[in-house]
Coordinates of C-alpha atoms in Angstrom, one line a residue:
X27 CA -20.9 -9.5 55.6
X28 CA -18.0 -7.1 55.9
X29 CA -18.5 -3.7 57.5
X30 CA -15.6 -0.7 56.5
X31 CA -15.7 2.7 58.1
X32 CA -12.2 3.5 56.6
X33 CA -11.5 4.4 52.9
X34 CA -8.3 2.4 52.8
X35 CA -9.5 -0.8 54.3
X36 CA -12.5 0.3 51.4
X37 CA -10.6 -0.3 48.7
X38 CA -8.9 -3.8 50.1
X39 CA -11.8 -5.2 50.7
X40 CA -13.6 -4.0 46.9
X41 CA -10.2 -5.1 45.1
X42 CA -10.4 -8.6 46.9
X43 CA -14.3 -8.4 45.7
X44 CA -14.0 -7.6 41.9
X45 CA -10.9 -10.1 41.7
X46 CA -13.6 -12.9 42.2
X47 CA -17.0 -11.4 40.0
X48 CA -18.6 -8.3 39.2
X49 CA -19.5 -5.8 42.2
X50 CA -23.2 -3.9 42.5
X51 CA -23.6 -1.0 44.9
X52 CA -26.9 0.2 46.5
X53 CA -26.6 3.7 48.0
X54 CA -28.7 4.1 51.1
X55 CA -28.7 6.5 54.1
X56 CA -29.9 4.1 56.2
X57 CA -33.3 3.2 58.2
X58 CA -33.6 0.5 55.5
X59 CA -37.3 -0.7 54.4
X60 CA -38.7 -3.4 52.1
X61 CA -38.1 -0.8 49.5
X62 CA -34.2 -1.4 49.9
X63 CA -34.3 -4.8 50.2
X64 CA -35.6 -5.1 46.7
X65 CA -33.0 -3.1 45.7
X66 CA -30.1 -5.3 47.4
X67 CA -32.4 -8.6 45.7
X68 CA -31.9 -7.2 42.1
X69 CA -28.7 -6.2 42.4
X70 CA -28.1 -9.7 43.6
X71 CA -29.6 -10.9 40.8
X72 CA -27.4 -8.7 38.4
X73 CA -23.9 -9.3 39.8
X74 CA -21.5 -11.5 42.0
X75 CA -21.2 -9.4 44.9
X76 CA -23.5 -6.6 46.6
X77 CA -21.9 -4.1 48.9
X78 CA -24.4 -1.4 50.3
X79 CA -23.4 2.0 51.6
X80 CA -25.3 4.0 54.6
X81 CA -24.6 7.4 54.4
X82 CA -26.7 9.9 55.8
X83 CA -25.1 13.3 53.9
X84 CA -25.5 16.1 55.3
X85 CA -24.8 18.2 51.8
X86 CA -28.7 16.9 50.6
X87 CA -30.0 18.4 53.5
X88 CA -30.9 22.0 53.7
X89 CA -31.1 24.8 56.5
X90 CA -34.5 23.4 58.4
X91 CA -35.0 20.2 57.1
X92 CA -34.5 16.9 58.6
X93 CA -30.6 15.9 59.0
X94 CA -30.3 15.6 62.6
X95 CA -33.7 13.4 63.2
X96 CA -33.3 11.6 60.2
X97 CA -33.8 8.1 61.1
X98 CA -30.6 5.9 62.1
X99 CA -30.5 2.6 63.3
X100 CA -26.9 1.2 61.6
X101 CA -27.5 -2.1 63.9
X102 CA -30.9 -2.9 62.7
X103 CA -30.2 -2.1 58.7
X104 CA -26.4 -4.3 59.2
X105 CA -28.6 -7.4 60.5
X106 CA -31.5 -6.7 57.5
X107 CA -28.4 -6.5 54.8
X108 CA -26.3 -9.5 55.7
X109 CA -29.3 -11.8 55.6
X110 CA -30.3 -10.7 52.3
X111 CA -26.2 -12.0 51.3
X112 CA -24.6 -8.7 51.1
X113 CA -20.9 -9.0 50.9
X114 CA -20.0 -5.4 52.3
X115 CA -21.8 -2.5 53.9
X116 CA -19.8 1.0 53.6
X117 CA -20.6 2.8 56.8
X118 CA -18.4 5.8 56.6
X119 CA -18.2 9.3 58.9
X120 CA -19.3 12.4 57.4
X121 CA -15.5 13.1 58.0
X122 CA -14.1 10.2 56.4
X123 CA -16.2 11.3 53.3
X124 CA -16.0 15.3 53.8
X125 CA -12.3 15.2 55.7
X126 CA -11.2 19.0 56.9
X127 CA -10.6 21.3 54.0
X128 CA -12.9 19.6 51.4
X129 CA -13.9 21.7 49.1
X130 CA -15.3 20.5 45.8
X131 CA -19.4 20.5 44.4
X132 CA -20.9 18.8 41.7
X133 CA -24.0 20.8 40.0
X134 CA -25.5 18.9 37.2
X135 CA -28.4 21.7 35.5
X136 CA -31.4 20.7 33.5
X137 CA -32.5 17.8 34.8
X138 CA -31.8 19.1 38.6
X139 CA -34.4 22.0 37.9
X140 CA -37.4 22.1 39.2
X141 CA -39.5 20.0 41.3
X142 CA -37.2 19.0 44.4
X143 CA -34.5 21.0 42.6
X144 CA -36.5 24.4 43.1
X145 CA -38.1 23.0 46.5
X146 CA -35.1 22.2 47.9
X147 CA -32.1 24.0 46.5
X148 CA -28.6 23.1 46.4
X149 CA -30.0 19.6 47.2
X150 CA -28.9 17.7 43.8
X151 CA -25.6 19.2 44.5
X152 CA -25.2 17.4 47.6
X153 CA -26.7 14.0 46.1
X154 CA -24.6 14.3 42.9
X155 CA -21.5 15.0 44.7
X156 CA -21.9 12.2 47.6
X157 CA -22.8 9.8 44.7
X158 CA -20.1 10.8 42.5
X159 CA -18.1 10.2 45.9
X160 CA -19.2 6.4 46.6
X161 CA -18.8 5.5 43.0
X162 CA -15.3 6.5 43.2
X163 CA -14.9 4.9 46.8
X164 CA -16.7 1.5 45.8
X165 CA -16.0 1.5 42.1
X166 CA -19.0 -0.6 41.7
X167 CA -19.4 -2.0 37.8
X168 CA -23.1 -1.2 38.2
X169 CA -25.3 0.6 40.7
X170 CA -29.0 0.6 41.9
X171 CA -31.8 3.4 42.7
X172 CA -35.2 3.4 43.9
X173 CA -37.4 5.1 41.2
X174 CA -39.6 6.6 43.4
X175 CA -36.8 9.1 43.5
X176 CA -36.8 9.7 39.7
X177 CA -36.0 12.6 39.7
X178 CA -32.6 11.9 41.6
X179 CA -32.1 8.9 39.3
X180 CA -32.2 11.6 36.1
X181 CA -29.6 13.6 37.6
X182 CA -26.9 10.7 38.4
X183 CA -27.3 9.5 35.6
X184 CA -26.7 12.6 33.8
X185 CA -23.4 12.9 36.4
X186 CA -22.0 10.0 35.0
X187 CA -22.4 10.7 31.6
X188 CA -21.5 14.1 31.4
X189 CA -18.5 13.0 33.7
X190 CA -17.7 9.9 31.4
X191 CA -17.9 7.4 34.8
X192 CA -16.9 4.0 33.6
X193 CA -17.5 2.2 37.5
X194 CA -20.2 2.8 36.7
X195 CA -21.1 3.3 33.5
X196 CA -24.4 5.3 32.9
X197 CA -25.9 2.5 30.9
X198 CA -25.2 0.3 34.1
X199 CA -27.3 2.5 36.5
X200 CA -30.2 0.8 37.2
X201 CA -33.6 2.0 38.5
X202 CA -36.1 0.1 40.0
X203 CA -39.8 -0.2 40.2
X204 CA -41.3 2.2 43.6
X205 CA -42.9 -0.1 46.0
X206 CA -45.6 0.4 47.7
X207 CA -47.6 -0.2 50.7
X208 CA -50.4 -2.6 50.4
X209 CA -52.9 0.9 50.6
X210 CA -50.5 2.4 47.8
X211 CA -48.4 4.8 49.9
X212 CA -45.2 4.4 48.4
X213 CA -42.2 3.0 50.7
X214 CA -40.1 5.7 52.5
X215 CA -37.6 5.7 55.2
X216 CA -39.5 9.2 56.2
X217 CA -43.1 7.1 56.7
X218 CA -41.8 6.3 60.1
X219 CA -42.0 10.7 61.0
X220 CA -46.6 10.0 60.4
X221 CA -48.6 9.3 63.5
X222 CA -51.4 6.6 63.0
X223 CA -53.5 9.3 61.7
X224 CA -51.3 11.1 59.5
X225 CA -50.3 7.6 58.0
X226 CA -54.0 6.0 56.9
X227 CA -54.6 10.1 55.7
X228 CA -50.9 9.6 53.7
X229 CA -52.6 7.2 51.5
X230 CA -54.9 9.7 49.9
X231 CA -51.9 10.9 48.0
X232 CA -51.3 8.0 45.4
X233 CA -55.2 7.3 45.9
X234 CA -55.3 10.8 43.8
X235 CA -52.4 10.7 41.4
X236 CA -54.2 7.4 39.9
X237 CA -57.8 9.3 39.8
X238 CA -55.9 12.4 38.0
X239 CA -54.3 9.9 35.5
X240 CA -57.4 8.4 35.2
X241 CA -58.7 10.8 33.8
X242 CA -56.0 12.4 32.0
X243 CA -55.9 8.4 30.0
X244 CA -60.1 9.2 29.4
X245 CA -59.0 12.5 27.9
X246 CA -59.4 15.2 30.2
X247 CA -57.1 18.6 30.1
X248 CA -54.2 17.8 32.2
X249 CA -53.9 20.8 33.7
X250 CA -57.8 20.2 35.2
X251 CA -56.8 17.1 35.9
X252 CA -54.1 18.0 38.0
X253 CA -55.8 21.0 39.7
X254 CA -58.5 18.6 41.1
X255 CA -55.6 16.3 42.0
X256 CA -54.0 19.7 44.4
X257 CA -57.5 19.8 45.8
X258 CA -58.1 16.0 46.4
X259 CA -54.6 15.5 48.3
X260 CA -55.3 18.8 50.5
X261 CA -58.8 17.3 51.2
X262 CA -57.1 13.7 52.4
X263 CA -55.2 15.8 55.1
X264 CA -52.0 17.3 53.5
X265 CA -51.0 20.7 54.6
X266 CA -49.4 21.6 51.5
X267 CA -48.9 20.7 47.6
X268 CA -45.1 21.6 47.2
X269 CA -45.7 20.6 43.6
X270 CA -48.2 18.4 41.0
X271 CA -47.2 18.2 37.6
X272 CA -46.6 16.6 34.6
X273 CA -42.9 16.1 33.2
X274 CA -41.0 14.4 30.3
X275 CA -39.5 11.0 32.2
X276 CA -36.0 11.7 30.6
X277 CA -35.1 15.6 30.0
X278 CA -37.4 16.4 33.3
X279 CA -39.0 18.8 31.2
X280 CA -42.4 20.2 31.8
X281 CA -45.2 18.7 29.6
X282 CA -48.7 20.5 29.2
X283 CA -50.2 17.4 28.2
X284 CA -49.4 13.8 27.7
X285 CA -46.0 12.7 24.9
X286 CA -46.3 9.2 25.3
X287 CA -42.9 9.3 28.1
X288 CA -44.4 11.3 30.9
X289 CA -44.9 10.8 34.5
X290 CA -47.0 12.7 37.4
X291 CA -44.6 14.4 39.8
X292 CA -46.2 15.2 43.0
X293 CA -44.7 16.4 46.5
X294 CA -47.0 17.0 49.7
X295 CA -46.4 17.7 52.9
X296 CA -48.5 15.9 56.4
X297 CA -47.7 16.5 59.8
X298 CA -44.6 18.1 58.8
X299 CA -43.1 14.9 56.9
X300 CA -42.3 15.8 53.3
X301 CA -43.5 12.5 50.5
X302 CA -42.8 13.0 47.4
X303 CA -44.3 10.2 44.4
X304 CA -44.0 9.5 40.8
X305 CA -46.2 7.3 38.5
X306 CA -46.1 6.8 34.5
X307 CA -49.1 8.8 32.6

């Protein structure tokens, strides 16, 4: 595995790459998990080459939130990636990505709103901009995203088709299934921030959304549903509900009841660690 700090030795290695197959990139900030990996194993399965960026971008984050503890350990993840066969990892500065003087924002509206969009503002700006950013850098003929950050996934792919990106193409931006903990908790780099307490009480989250959906499937009012569902994950030891509800899979839309696409969105703070979780209703 090849590892490139520098945008122009970027773009040797990626042309020497693509002359010999196809090229998948797996955007990451780092303090990889199994959740990655499965990434890096499908993309694997998809193309010739794999190249893998770690980026931890400071535009996502906002004023209070966790960009200077944020997990890094660019050893550890380099070892994990090149025995899974990556070909490259893209380990760039925050100034070889944001040199002095840069001055440009991608906003992508509709999909962005709501949820971690009104949570956290100005936060899909910084992830469509960045990604925008390593598409161009890697030129990657397809890419791959966790779905546990769906909403995320919406808004890329939104970017590139409202941007007309052909490396890569919308159609070639592939999601991929959350996984989970064998207690449910769904994989995050952020897991590591729970003490031993705050992690068995973590699981009480998607121990809820299923009973809420449960239901919902059985017939009950969704808004009930998901009322009890606030309750149940304050009860397991949560702090706070940022947000519970019900949304349209594609347009991010809100949903008052079920339309055969939706999902459950739900974001809870523990101990001070943001999770955030998605499942299909």
């Amino acid at each position: 595995m090849i590892t490139v700090t520098k945008l122009d030795e970027l773009r040797r290695e990626t042309d020497a790459l693509k002359g010999s197959g196809t090229l998948a990139l797996v955007p990451t900030m780092g303090a990889l998990h199994e959740g990655h990996l499965t990434l890096v194993r499908e993309a694997r399965g998809k193309s010739d080459h794999v190249a893998v960026s770690i980026f931890v971008n400071p535009r996502q984050f906002g004023a209070g939130e966790d960009l200077d503890s944020y997990p890094r350990q660019l050893e550890r993840d380099a070892e994990l990636l090149a025995r899974e066969g990556v070909a490259l990892l893209w380990a760039p500065t925050p100034g070889e990505v944001y040199p002095e003087g840069y001055a440009t924002s991608i906003s992508v509206s509709g999909v962005s709103e709501g949820l971690c969009g009104a949570a956290r503002p100005g936060h899909f700006d910084g992830v469509a901009t960045v990604v925008c950013k390593l598409f161009n850098e890697v030129r990657p003929d397809m890419a791959f995203f966790g779905e546990k950050d769906w909403q995320q996934l919406a808004v890329i792919r939104r970017m590139a088709r409202d941007l007309d990106l052909t490396l890569p193409h919308a159609d070639a931006i592939h999601g991929v299934g959350i996984v989970r903990e064998p207690d449910g908790l769904a994989m995050s780099s952020r897991n590591a921030y729970l003490s031993q307490e705050q992690r068995v009480q973590a699981a009480g989250l998607s121990a809820a959304m299923r009973e809420a959906i449960a239901r919902i499937a059985k017939g009950a009012d969704a808004g009930e549903a998901i009322a009890d569902l606030k309750a149940a994950i304050i009860a397991a030891g949560f702090e706070a509900v940022d947000y519970a509800e019900l949304r349209d899979a594609d347009s991010i839309a809100p949903l008052s009841s079920p339309n055969g696409n939706a999902r459950l969105f739900v974001a809870a703070r523990i101990g001070g660690t943001r999770l955030i979780d998605n499942m299909a209703v």
